[in-house]
Structure formats: C-alpha cells, structure tokens
Coordinates of C-alpha atoms in Angstrom, one line a residue:
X1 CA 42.3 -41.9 17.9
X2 CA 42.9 -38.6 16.1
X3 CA 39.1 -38.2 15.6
X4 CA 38.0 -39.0 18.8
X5 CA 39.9 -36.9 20.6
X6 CA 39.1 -33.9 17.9
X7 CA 35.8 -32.5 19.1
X8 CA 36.5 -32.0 22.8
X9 CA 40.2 -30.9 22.3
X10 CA 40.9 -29.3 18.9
X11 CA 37.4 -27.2 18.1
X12 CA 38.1 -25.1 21.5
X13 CA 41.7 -24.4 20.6
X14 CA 40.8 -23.2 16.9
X15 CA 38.3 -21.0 18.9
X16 CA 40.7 -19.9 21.7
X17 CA 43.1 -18.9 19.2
X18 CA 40.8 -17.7 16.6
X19 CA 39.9 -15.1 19.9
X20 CA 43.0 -14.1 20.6
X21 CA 43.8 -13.7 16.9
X22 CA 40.5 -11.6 16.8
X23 CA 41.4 -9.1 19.7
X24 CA 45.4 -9.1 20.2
X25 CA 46.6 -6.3 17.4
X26 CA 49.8 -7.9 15.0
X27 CA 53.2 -6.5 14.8
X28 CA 53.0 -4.2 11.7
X29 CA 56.2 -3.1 9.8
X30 CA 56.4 0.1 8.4
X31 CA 57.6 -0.3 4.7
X32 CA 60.7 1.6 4.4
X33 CA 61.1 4.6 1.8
X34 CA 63.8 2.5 -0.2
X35 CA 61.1 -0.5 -0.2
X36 CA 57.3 0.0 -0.6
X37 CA 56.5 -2.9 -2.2
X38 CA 54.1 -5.4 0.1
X39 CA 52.0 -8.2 0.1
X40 CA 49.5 -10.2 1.7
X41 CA 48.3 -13.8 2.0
X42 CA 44.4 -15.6 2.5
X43 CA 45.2 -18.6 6.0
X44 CA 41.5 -20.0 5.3
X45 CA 40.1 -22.5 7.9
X46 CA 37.0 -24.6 8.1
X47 CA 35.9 -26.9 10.1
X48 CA 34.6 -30.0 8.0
X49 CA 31.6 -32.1 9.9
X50 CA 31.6 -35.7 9.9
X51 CA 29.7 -37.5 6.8
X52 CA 27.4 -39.4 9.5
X53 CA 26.2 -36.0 11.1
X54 CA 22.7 -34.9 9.6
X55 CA 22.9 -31.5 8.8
X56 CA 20.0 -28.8 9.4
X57 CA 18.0 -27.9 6.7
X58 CA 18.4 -24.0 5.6
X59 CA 15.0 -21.8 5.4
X60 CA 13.4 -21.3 2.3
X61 CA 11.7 -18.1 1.1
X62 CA 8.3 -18.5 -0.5
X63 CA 9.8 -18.8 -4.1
X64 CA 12.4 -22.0 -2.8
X65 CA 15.4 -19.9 -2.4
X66 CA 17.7 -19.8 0.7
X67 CA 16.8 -17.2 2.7
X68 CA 18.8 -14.4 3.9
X69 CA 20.0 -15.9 7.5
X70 CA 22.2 -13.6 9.3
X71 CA 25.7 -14.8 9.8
X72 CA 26.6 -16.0 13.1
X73 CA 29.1 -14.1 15.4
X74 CA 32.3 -15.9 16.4
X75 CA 31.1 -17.3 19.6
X76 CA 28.0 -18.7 17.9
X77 CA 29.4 -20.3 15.4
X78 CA 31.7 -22.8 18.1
X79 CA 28.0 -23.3 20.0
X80 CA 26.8 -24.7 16.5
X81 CA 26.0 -28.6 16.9
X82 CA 27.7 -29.5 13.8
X83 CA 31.0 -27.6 14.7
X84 CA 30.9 -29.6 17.5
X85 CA 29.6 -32.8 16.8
X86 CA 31.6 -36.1 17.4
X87 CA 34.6 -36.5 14.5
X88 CA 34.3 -33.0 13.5
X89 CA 37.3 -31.7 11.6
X90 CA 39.3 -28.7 11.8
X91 CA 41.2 -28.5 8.4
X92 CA 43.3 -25.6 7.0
X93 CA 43.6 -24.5 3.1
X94 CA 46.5 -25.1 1.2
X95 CA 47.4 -24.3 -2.1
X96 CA 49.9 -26.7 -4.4
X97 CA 51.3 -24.9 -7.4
X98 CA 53.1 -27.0 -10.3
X99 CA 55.5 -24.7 -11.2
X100 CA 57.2 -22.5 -9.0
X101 CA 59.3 -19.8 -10.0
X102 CA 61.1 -17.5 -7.9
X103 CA 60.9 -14.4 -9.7
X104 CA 57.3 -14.2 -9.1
X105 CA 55.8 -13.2 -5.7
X106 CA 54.3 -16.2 -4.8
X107 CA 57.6 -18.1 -5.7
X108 CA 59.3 -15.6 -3.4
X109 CA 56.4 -16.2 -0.3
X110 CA 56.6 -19.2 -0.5
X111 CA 60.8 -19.7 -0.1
X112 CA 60.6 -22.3 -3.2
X113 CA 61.6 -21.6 -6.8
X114 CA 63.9 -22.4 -9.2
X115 CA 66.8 -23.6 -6.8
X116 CA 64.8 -26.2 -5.2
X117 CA 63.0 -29.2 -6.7
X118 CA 59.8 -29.3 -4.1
X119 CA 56.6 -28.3 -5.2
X120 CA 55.5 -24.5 -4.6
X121 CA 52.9 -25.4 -1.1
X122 CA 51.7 -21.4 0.0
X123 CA 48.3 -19.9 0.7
X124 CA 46.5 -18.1 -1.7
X125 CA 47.8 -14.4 -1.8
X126 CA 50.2 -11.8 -3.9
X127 CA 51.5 -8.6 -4.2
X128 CA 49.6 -4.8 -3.5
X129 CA 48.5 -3.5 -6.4
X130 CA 47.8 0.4 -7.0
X131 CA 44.5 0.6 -6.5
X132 CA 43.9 -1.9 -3.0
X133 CA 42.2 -0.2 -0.4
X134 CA 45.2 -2.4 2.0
X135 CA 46.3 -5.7 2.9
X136 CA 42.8 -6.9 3.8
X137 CA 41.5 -6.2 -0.2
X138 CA 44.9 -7.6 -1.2
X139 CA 44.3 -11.0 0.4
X140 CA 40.6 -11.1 -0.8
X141 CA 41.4 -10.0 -4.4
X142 CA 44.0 -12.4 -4.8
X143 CA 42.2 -15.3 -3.5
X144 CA 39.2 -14.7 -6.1
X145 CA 41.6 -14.0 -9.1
X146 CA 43.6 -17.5 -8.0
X147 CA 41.3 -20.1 -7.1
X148 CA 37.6 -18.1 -7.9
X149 CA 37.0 -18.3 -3.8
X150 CA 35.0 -14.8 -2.7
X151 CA 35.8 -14.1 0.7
X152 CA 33.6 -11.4 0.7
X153 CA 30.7 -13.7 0.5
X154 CA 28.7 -14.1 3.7
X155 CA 30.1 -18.2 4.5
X156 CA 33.4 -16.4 5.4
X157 CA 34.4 -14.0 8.0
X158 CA 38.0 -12.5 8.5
X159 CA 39.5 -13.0 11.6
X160 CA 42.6 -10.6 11.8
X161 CA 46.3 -10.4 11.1
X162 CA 49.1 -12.2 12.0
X163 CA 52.2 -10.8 12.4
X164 CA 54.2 -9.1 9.3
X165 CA 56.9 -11.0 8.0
X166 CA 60.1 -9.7 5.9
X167 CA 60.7 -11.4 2.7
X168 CA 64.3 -11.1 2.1
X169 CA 67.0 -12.4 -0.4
X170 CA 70.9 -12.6 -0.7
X171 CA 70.4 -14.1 2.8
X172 CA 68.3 -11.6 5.0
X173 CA 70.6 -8.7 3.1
X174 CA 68.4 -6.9 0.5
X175 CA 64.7 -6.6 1.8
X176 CA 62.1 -7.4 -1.1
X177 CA 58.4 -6.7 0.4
X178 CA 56.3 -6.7 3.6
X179 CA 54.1 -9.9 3.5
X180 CA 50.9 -9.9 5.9
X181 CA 49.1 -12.8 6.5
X182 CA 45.2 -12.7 7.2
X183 CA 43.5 -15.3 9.1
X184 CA 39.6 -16.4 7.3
X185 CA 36.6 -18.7 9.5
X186 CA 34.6 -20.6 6.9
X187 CA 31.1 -20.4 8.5
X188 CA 29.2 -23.0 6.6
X189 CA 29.3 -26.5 6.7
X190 CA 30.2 -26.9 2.9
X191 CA 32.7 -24.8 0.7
X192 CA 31.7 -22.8 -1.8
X193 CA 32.2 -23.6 -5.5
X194 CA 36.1 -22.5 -6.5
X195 CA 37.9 -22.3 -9.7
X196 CA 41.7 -22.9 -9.3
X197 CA 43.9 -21.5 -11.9
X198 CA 45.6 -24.1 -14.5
X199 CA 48.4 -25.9 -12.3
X200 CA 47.0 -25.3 -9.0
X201 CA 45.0 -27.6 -6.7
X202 CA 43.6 -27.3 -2.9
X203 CA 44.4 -29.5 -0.2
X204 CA 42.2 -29.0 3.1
X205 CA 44.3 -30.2 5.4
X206 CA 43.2 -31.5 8.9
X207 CA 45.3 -29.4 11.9
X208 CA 45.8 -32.3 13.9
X209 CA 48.6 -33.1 10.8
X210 CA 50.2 -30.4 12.1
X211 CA 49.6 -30.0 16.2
X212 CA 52.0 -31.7 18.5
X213 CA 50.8 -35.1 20.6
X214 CA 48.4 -35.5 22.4
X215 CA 46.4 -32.5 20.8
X216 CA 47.3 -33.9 17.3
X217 CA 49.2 -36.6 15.5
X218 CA 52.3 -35.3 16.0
X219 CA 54.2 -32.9 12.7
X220 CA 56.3 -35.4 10.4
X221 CA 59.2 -33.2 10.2
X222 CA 61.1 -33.4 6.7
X223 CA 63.8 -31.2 5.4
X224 CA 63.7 -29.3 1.7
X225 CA 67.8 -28.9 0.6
X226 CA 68.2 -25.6 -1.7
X227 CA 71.5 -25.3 -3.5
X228 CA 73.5 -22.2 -2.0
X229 CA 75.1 -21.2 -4.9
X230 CA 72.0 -19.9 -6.4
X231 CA 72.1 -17.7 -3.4
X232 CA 75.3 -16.7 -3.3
X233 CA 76.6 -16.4 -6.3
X234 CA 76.0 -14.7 -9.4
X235 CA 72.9 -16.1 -11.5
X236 CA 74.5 -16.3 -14.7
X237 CA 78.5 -16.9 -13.6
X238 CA 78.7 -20.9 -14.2
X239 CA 82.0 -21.2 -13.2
X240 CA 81.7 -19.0 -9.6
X241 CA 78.1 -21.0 -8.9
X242 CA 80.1 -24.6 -9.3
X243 CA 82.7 -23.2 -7.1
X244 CA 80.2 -22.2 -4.2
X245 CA 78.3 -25.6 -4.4
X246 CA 81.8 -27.3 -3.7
X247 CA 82.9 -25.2 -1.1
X248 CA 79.7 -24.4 1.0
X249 CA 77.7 -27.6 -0.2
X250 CA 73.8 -27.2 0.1
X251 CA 71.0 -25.8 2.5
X252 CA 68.9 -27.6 4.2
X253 CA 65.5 -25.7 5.1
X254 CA 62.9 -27.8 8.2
X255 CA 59.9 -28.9 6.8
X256 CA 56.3 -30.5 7.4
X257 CA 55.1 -33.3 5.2
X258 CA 51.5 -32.8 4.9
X259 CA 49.0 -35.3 3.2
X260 CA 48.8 -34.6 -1.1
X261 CA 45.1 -35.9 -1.4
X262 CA 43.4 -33.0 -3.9
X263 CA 40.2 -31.6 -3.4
X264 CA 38.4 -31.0 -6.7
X265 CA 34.5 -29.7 -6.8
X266 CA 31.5 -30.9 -9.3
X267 CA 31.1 -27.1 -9.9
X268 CA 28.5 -26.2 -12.9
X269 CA 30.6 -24.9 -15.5
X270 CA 27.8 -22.5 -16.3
X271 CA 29.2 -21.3 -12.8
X272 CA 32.9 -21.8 -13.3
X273 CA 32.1 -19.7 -16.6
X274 CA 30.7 -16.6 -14.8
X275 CA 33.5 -17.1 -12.3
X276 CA 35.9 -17.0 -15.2
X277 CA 34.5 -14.2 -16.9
X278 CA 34.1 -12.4 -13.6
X279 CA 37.8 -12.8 -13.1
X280 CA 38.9 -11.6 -16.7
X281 CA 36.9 -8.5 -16.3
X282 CA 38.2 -7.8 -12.5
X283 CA 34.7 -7.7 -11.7
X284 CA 33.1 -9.2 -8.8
X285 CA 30.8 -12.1 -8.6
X286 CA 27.5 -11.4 -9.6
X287 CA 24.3 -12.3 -7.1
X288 CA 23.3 -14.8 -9.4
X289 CA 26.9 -16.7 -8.1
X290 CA 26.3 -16.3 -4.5
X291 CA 23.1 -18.3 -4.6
X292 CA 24.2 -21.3 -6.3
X293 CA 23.9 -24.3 -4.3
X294 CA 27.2 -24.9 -2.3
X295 CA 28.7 -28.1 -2.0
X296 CA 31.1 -30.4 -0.1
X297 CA 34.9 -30.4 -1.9
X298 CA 35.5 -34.6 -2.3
X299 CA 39.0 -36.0 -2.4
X300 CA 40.2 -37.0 -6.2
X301 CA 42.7 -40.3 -5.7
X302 CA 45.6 -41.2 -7.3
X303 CA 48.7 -39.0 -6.2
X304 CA 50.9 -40.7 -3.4
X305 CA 53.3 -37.8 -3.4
X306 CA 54.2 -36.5 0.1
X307 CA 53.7 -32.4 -0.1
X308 CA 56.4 -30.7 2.1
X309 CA 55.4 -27.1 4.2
X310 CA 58.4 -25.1 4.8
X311 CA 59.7 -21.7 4.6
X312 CA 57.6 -18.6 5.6
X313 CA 54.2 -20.7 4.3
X314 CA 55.4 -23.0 7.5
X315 CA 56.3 -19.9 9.6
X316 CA 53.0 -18.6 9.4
X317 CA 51.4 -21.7 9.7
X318 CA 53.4 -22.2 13.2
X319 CA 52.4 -18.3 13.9
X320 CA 48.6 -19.6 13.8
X321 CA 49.3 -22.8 15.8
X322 CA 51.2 -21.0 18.5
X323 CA 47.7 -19.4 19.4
X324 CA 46.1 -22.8 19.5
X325 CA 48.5 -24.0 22.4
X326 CA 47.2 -25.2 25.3
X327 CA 47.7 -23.6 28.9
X328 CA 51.0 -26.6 29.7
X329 CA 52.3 -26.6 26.4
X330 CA 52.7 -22.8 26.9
X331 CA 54.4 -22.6 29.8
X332 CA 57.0 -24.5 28.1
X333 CA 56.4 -28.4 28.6
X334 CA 56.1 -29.0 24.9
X335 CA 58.3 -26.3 23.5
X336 CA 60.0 -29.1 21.4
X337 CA 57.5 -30.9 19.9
X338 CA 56.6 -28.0 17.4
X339 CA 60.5 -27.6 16.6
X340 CA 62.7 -29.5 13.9
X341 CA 64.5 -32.7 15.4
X342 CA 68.1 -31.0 14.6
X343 CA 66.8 -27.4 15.9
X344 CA 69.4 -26.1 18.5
X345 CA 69.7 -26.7 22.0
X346 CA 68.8 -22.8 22.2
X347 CA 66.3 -23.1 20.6
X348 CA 64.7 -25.8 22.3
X349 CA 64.2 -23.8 25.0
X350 CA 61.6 -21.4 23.3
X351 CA 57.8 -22.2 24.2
X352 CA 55.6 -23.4 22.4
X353 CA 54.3 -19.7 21.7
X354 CA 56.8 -18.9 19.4
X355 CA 57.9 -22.2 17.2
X356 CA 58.1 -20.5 13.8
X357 CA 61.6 -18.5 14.9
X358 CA 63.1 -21.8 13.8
X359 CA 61.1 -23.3 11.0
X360 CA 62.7 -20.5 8.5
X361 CA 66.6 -21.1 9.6
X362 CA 68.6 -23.6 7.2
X363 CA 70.9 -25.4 8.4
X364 CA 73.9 -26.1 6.0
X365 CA 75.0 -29.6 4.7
X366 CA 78.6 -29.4 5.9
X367 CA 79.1 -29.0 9.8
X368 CA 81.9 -26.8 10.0
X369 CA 79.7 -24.2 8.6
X370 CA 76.9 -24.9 10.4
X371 CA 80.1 -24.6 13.7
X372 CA 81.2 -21.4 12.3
X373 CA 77.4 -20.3 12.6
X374 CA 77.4 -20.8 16.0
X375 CA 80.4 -19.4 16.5
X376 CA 79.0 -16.3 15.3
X377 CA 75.6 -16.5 16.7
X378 CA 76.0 -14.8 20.0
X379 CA 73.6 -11.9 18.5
X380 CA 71.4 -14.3 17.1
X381 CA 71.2 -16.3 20.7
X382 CA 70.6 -13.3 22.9
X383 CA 67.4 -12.6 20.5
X384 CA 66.1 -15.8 21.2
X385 CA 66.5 -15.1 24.6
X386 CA 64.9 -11.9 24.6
X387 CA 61.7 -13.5 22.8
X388 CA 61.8 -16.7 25.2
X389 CA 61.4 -13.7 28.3
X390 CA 58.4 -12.0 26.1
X391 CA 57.1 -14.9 25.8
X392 CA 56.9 -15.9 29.2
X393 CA 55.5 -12.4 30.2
X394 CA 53.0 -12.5 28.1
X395 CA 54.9 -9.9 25.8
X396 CA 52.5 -7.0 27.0
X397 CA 55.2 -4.5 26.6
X398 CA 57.0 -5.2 23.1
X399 CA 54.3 -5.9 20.8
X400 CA 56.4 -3.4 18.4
X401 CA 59.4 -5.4 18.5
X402 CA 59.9 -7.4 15.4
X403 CA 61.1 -10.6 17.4
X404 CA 61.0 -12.8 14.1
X405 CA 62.5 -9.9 11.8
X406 CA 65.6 -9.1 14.0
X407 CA 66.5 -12.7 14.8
X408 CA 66.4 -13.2 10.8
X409 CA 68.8 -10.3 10.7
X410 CA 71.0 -11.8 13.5
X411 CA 70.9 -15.1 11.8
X412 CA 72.1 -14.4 8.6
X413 CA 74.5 -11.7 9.9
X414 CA 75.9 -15.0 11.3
X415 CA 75.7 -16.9 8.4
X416 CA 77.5 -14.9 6.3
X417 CA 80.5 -14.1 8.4
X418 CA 80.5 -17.9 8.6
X419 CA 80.6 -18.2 4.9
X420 CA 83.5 -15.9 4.5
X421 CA 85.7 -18.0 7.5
X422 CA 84.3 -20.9 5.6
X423 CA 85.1 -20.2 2.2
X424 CA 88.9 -18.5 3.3
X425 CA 90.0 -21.4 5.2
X426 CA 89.1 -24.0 2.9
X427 CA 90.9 -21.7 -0.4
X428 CA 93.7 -21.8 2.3
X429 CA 93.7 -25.8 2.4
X430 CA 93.1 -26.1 -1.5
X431 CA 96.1 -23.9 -2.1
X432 CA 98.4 -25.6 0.9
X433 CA 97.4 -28.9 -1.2
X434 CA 98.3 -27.3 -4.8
X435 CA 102.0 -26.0 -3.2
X436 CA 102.3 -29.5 -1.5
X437 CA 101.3 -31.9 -4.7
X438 CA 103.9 -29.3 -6.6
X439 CA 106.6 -30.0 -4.0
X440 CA 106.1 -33.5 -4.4
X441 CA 106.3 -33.5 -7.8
X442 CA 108.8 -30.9 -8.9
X443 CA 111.3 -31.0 -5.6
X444 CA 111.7 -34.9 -4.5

C-alpha cells in the first residue's frame, strides 16, 4: 500500500519541504567566546526509481563518454518522469557505526556512546577544522573522508540548513559545540560509488518508515535506556556511580526503529583505491573518479537486527519531516502521531511542525522522578507553549528564538532540581530505615 500511495503523496512533500528548506533561512546560534568549537552534519536524500521503470539513456560525446549535461534546477528535477514514476521511492541516508564512543564527536552527535549499548545510527558529519571555509565545507569534507561520497560532484545539490542544535552534556549544563545540519538532493537516479570507513555501513532508508499514517507507515516508536550514573556521577568514582544507578535508576531516551538491511556497492577497487588515496592525501577526487560509471547500491542480506534513531540524529530527522507535513496535519490534526506514545499531555498538543522538541527528552525509569519533573517543569511547559503559538502563526516574527535550545535548558533545569528532591528524600527514607532496623534491634 506504502508504494502505491508513494508517488502521488510523498515525491510532492519531499519537494514542498525541500522548498521551504531552500528559501526559509535556519536559526543560527552564535558560538559563545567560552565555546567555539562547532560542527556540522551531511541529511542526504535520494529518491530511488522502481526496478521496472526503464531509465533514459545519457548522451554520449563522440569518444563514448557521458557528456556534460547541465544539472537540473530543483523544480525540474520533481518534473523528471522517473522521480515520478509509479513505486518511486523517497529514501534518506543513514550511517551505522560499530563502535561508538562518546568521547569522539560523532559519538557525542549522535547521543550514543559508551553508556548505552545501541549501535551509533547518525549522518555522516564531524567537527570544524581550522582551515573550513564554514559549515557547508565541514559537512562536504566529512562526508568524503567517512564514506568516500563527493558532494561536490554534480549528482548532488545542497539544499540549505536546518536549524542549529546545542550539543550539551552533564544534562544541558556545560555546552560542548554548535552542530548544523545541511540538507543534500541526490539528482541522479543511481548513487555514486562510496567507500565507507572500516565499521561503518549505509542504510538508505525509505521516508515512509518514518512519516505518520496515511502519508507513511506509521514510526515504530522504541525507547534506548542510558544508565544515569554515567551522567551524573563521576567517571572514575565506582562507588558514587553504583550509588546513582540505585537511587535515580536509568534513562529512557524515544526512539525510531528503522529497517538494518545494508547497502554495499560492486565499486572497482581501482576506484575505491584512488578514493582511498585521495582521502589519505586530503585531496580531492580526481576527474578520472567523476566519470566512472555510477551504479545502483543493492541490499547485502543477512542482519535481522532492528537499528534504533534517537537522540539529536532523530531530532533532526523530525526537523526535516516537519517540513514535509501536509496542510491538516499542520494545523494540528496529527500532532501526535510524530510523538513518542508516553510523550506528555503537553506535549501532545504541539503540531506536527515542531515534533523533534520531544524526541530528545528522557524520561526516567522511576516515576516519582519523572513526577518531580513535572513538578518542576512550569518553565519548561510555558516554552512549549510559546513554540505551539509560533507555530501556529507561522513563526514570522521569532525566527531568532532558539525554541529547541531554551526548552532543552528548561528541561534539564527541571531535571536536575528533580534529582536533588529525588535523591534527598530517598537518603532521608534509607537513613529513617537504618535508625528504625537499629531500634528494633538494639532497643526491643
């Protein structure tokens, strides 16, 4: 059903949004003097024909060698008959890394590391070197140095910029970089040939995984649980991390499970080779590169596991699937269906325009914290409030106010006055129950 309903419903809400990406300017946060540090991340779509659909032959120069054919614009390229054509598929790059680790940057982007067990799921990107002529380069250069895909080549065209996000730690308390996301349109039918580094593999995955019914199939939503002590406590105090875990328990971030079939290329290794030695030199591909035949990516069989997209890879991800909602679902009709089942009641009422405010708030496994939260949340609420009314108005006038970055701050303003309440009462109980067991035993 998915597929039939793909063509006439999905291709014009990638191109609706991709326009409205195109010509409505991001929320950019100024790094701050203490801070500089920033970084930026490759959101690559495509849209993948069906294998029935017969595609157009490319003209040939006089020596047999594709000829130069201008790129078409935005607009032309959703008027293109294979775009468009019946089981057409609108699919969205992801990138699975074995090993995460959080004290790298893209362990940090991602939200996964050494305190969760989940597989590292992001988009291709890293940090601003010395030397980047901005975010735009960043996103480029990291994407050739991590998976050998050249942005710059003429099947690709950038789009524009999400919104910046904060990448905090010590729960939204100590600011660690600026991260800026840059969307990319795949303009050709097939992919071009990539080289992925050792322990990391693509998966295209199709956007109606991800888009509420009846655009899509409906999100599976999933939840990734992160122990809090790691967070809260001192890395290398055993004794204060065990005493954390027992008192505040774990936290549990919303999550996506996405589908885990790999993409993997029958690349000439003469090609992978230039690629390689292109990347240890920091050169850039040579023309010799960006004439080799392209070709489709085919799934490789034979991993069942479930991939889960969460954290700020899934807030971004919402941030490009706000644009994509349709005039009913923005007026607020299906505000919930792009929201975690246990997402509150206040935030239920958010449209559809702005799901990712919740897909980056844990909730906590014990529900007196998660009460205390609340308790504490009056900031946090009237910020959601204030975004539900921008959104509503079309948020003409506040395009400077960080919506997502001061309902972080609120959040986890919350969260750790509830920690404290949290972690006093129950020492209060624990001694109560050490003065009552010695009464017992000493006194009767």
């Amino acid at each position: 059903m998915a597929a039939n309903k793909e063509p006439s419903t999905i291709v014009p809400l990638l191109s609706r949004a991709l326009h409205r990406i195109r010509s409505t300017p991001p929320r950019v946060i100024a790094s701050p003097a203490t801070q500089p540090r920033r970084a930026a991340v490759a959101i690559i779509l495509r849209v993948s024909p069906p294998p029935s659909h017969v595609l157009p032959s490319q003209p040939a120069t006089d020596a047999g060698s594709p000829a130069n054919v201008p790129a078409p614009s935005l607009t032309e390229f959703f008027q293109l008959d294979w775009v468009n054509a019946p089981g057409a598929r609108p699919e969205i790059l992801f990138l699975r890394r074995d090993k995460p680790d959080a004290a790298t940057d893209g362990g940090r982007m991602s939200g996964s590391g050494p305190t969760t067990r989940e597989a590292h799921v992001a988009f291709p990107g890293g940090k601003t070197e010395e030397g980047d002529e901005g975010g735009l380069y960043t996103a480029m250069r990291q994407t050739w140095e991590e998976i050998g895909l050249d942005l710059a080549e003429s099947s690709y065209t950038p789009i524009g910029q999400l919104d910046d996000r904060e990448i905090t730690t010590s729960l939204g308390k100590r600011l660690l970089m600026i991260l800026s996301p840059f969307v990319f349109l795949q303009l050709t039918p097939q992919t071009t040939p990539v080289d992925p580094s050792p322990g990391t593999s693509l998966h295209w995955v199709p956007l109606t995984a991800l888009l509420p019914r009846p655009v899509g199939d409906g999100p599976r939503w999933s939840s990734v649980s992160v122990d809090a002590s790691a967070r809260l406590a001192p890395r290398h105090s055993t004794i204060l991390r065990v005493l954390v875990r027992l008192l505040v328990g774990s936290m549990k971030f919303p999550a996506i499970l996405i589908p885990s079939s790999v993409f993997v290329d029958a690349t000439d290794e003469k090609v992978l080779d230039v690629k390689r030695a292109q990347v240890e030199s920091a050169g850039s591909p040579p023309p010799m590169m960006k004439k080799q035949r392209s070709f489709q990516l085919r799934p490789r069989h034979g991993s069942d596991e479930t991939l889960k997209l969460w954290g700020l890879s899934l807030g971004m991800t919402l941030d490009l699937l706000a644009h994509m909602a349709p005039p009913e679902a923005r007026r607020g009709g299906a505000s919930a269906l792009l929201l975690p089942p246990d997402a509150e009641a206040e935030l239920l009422r958010v449209p559809v325009m702005a799901p990712s405010l919740a897909s980056v708030f844990p909730r906590f496994g014990y529900p007196d914290v998660n009460f205390w939260i609340w308790v504490f949340g009056k900031r946090y609420r009237a910020v959601i409030r204030g975004w539900e009314a921008s959104v509503r108005t079309g948020g003409t006038n506040d395009r400077r106010i960080n919506w997502t970055g001061s309902a972080l701050t609120t959040f986890y303003a919350a969260v750790r006055k509830a920690l404290i309440v949290v972690i006093v009462v129950r020492a209060i109980f624990v001694l109560l129950g050490f003065l009552l067991g010695g009464w017992f035993l000493f006194m009767r």
